[in-house]
PDB file of C-alpha atoms in Angstrom:
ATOM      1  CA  UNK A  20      23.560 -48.342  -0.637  1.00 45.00           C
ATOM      2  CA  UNK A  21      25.245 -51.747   0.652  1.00 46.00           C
ATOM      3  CA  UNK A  22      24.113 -53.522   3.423  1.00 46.00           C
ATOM      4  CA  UNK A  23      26.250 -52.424   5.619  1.00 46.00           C
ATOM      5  CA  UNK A  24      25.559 -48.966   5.231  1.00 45.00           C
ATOM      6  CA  UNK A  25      22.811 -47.352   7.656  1.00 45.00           C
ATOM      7  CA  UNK A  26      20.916 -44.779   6.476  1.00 44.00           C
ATOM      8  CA  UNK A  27      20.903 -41.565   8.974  1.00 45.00           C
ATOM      9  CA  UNK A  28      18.148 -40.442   8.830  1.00 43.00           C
ATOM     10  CA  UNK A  29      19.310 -36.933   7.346  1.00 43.00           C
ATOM     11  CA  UNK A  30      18.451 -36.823   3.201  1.00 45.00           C
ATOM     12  CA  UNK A  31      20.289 -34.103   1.574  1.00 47.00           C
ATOM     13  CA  UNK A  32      18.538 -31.231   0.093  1.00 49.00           C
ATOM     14  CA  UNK A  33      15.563 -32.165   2.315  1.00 47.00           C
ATOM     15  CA  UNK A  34      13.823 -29.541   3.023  1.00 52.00           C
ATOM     16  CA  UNK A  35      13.399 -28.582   6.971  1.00 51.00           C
ATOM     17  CA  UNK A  36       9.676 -27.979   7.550  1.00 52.00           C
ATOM     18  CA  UNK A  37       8.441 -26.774  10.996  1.00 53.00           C
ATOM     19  CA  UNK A  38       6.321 -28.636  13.274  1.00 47.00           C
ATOM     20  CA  UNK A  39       2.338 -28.020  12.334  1.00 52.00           C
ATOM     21  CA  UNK A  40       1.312 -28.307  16.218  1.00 54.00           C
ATOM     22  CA  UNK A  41       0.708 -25.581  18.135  1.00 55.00           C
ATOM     23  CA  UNK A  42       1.850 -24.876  21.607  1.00 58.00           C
ATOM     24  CA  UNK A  43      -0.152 -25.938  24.334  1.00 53.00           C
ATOM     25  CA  UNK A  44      -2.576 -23.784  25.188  1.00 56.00           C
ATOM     26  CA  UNK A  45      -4.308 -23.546  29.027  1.00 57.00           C
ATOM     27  CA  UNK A  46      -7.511 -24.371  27.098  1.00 68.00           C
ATOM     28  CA  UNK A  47      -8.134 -25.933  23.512  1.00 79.00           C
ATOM     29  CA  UNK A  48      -9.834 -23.625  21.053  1.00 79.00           C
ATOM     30  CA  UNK A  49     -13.619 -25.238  20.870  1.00 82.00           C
ATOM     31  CA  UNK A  50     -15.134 -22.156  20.256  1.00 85.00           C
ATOM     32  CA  UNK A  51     -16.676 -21.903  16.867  1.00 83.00           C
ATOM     33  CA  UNK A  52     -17.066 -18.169  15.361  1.00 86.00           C
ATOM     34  CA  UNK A  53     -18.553 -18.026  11.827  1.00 86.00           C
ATOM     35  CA  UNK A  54     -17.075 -14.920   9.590  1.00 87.00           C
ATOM     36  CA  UNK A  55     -17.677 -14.323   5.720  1.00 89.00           C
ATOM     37  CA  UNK A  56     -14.800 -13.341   3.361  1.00 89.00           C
ATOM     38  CA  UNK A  57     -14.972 -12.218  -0.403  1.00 90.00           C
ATOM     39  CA  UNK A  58     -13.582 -14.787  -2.663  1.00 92.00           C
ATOM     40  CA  UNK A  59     -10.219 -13.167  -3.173  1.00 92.00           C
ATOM     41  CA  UNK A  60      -9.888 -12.701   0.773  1.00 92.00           C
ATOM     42  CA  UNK A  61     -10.712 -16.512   0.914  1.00 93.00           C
ATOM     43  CA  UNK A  62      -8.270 -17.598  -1.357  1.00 94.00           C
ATOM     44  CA  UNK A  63      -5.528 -14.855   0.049  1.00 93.00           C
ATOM     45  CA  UNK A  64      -6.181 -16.127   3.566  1.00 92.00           C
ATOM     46  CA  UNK A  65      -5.744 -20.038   1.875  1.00 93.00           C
ATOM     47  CA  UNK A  66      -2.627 -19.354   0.389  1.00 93.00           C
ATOM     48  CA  UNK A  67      -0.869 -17.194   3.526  1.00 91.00           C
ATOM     49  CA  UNK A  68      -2.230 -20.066   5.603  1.00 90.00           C
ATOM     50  CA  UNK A  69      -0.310 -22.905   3.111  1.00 92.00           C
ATOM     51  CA  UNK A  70       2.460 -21.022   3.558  1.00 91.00           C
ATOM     52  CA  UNK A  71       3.082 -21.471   7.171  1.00 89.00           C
ATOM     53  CA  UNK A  72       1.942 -24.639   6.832  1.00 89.00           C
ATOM     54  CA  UNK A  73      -1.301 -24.205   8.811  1.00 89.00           C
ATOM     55  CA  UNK A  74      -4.954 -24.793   8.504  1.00 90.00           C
ATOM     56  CA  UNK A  75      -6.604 -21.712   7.532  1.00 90.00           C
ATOM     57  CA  UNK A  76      -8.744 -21.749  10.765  1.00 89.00           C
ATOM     58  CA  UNK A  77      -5.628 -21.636  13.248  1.00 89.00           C
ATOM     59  CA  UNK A  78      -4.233 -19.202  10.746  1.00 90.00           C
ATOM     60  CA  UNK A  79      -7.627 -16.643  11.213  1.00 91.00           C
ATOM     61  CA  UNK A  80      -7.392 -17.463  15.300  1.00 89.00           C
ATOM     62  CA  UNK A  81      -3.558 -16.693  15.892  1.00 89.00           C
ATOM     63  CA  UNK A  82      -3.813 -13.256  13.380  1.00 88.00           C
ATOM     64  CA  UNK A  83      -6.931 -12.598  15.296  1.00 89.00           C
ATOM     65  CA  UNK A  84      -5.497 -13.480  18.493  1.00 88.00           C
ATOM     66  CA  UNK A  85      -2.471 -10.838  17.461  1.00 87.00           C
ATOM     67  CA  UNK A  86      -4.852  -7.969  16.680  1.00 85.00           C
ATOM     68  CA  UNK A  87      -6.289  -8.465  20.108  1.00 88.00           C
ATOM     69  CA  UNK A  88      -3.202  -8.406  22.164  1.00 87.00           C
ATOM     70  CA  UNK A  89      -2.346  -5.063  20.233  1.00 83.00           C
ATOM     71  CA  UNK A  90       0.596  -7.199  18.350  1.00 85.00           C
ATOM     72  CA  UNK A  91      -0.527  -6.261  14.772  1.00 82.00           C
ATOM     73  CA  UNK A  92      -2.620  -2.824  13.500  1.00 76.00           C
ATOM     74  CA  UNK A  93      -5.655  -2.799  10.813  1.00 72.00           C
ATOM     75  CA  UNK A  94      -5.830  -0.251   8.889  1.00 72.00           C
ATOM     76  CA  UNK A  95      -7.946   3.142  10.816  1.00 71.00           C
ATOM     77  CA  UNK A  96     -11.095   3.869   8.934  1.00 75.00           C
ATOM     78  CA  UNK A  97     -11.143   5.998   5.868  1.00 75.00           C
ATOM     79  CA  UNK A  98     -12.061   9.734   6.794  1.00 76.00           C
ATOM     80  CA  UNK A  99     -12.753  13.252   5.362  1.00 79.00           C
ATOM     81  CA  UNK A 100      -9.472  13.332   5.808  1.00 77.00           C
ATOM     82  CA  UNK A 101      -8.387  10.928   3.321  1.00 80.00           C
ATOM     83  CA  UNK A 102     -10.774  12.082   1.182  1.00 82.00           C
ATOM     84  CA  UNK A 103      -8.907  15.503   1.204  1.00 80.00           C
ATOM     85  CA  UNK A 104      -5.617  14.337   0.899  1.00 80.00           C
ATOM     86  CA  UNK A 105      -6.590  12.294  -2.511  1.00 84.00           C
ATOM     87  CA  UNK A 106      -8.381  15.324  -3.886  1.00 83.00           C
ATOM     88  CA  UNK A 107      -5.398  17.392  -2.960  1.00 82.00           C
ATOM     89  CA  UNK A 108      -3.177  14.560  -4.614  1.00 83.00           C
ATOM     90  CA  UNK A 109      -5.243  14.801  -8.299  1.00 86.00           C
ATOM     91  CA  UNK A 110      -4.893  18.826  -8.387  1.00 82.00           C
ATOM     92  CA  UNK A 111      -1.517  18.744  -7.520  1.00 82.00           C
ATOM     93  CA  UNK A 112      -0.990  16.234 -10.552  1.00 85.00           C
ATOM     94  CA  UNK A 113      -3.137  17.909 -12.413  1.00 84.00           C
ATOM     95  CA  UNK A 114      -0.996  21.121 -12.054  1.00 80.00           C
ATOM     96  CA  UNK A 115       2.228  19.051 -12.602  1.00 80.00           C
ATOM     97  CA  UNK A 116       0.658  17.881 -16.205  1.00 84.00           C
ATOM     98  CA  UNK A 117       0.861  21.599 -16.892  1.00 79.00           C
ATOM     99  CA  UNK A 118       3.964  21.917 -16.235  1.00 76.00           C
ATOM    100  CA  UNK A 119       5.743  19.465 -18.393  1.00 81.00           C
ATOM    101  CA  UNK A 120       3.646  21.428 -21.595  1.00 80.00           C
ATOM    102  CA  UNK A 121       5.195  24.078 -20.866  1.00 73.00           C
ATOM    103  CA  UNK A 122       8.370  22.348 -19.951  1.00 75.00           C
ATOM    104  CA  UNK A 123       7.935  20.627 -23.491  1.00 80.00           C
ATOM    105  CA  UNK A 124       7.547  24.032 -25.630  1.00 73.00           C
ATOM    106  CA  UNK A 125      10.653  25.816 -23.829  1.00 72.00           C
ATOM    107  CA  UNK A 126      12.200  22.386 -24.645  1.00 76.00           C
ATOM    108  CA  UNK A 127      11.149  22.879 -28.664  1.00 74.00           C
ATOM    109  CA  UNK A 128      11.890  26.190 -28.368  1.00 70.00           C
ATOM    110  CA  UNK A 129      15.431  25.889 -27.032  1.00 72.00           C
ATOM    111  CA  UNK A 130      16.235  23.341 -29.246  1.00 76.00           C
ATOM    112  CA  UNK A 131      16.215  25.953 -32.356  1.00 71.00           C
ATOM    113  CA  UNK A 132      12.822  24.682 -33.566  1.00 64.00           C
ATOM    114  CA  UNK A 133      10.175  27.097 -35.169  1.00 66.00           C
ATOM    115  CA  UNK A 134       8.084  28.355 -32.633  1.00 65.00           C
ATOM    116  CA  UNK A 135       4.735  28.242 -33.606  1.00 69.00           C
ATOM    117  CA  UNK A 136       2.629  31.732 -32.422  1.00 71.00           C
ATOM    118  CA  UNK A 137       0.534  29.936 -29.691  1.00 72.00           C
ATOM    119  CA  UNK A 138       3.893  28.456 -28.216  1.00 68.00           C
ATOM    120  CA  UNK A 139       5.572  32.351 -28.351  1.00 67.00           C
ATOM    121  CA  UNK A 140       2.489  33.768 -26.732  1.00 71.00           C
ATOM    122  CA  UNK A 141       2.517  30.926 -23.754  1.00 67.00           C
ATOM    123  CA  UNK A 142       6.052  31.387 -23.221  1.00 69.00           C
ATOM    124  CA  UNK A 143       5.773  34.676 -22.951  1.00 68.00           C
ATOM    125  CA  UNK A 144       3.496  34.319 -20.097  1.00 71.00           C
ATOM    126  CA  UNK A 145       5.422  31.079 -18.928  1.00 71.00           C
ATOM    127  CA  UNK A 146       7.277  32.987 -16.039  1.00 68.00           C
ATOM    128  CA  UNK A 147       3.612  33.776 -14.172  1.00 74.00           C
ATOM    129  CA  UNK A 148       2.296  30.653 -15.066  1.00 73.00           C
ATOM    130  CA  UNK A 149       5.151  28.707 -13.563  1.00 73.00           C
ATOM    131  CA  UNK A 150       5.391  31.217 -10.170  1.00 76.00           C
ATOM    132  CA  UNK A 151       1.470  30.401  -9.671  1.00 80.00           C
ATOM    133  CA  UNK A 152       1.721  26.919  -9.897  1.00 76.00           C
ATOM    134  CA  UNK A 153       4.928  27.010  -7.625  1.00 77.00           C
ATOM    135  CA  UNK A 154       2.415  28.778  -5.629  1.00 84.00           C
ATOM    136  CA  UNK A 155      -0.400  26.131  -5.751  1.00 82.00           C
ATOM    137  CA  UNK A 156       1.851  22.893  -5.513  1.00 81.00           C
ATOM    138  CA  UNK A 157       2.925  24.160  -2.159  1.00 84.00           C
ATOM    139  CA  UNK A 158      -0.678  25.638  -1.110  1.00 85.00           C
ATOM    140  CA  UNK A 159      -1.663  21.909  -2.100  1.00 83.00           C
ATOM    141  CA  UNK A 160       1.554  20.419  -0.112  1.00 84.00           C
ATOM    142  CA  UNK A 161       0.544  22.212   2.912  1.00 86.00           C
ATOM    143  CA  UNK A 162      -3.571  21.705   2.971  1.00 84.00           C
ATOM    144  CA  UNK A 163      -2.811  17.727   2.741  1.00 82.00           C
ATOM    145  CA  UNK A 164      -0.017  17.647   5.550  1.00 84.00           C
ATOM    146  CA  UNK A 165      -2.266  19.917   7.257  1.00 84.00           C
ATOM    147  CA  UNK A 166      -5.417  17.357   6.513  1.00 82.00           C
ATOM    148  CA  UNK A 167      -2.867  14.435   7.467  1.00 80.00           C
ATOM    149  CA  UNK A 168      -1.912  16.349  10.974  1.00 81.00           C
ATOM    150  CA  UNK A 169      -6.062  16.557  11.889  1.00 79.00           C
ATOM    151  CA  UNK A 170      -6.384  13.161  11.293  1.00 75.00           C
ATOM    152  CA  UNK A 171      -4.065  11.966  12.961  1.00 73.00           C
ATOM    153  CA  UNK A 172      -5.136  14.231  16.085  1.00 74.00           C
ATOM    154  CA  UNK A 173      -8.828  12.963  15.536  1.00 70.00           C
ATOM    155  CA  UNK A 174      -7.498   9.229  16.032  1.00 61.00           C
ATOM    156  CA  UNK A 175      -5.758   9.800  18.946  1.00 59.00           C
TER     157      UNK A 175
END
């Protein structure tokens, strides 16, 4: 740069960073509230706060501050609800597991392969095995949207 050139004050590339103050308030926060996090919350809560360029305690007050005003939801409590939903989640899997076996021998089958005599015998009773778990996939589909539904009446 000669001397007759003035810098402007704008350096390209810069990065724009927002200001780290906080609005006046009516009152300063001087209240002091102790609260224990795990170390993984700790260092989650450090890094979210880094990102918006904040301390971590202004960072805890305005997201508490949020929930408060009714700006942000936690989540509800777990309930025998839940509970039902994820047991009626692992049968239905379950039940899906048996499906692709049998999916897989029709698929051996079909393909010209040997069938072996266990494979004949299943297929042969494929047709009812398949129509029940039809039958339980939506038994299981209905008892969780129906657990979902009583939950969601018991939090109202």
């Amino acid at each position: 740069m000669s001397a007759s050139e003035q810098p402007t004050g704008l350096v390209t590339g810069a990065k724009q960073r927002t200001p780290h103050r906080r609005a006046n308030l009516d009152a300063q926060r001087s209240e002091h509230v102790t609260a224990r996090f795990a170390p993984h919350e700790k260092h989650d809560i450090q890094s979210a706060a880094k990102a918006e360029h904040v301390t971590m305690a202004r960072y805890i007050a305005d997201a508490t501050m949020a929930r408060v005003r009714g700006e942000i939801t936690v989540a509800a409590p777990r309930t025998v609800y839940d509970d039902a939903v994820d047991e009626l989640a692992t049968q239905r899997a379950q039940i899906a597991r048996i499906g692709n076996n049998v999916n897989q021998i029709a698929r051996r089958l079909n393909s010209g392969g040997d069938p072996h005599p266990v494979d004949a015998a299943i297929l042969q009773r494929a047709e009812r095995l398949l129509a029940t778990a039809h039958d339980t996939v939506r038994a299981i589909d209905d008892a969780a949207f129906r657990a979902a539904g009583q939950k969601a009446g018991s939090l109202s």
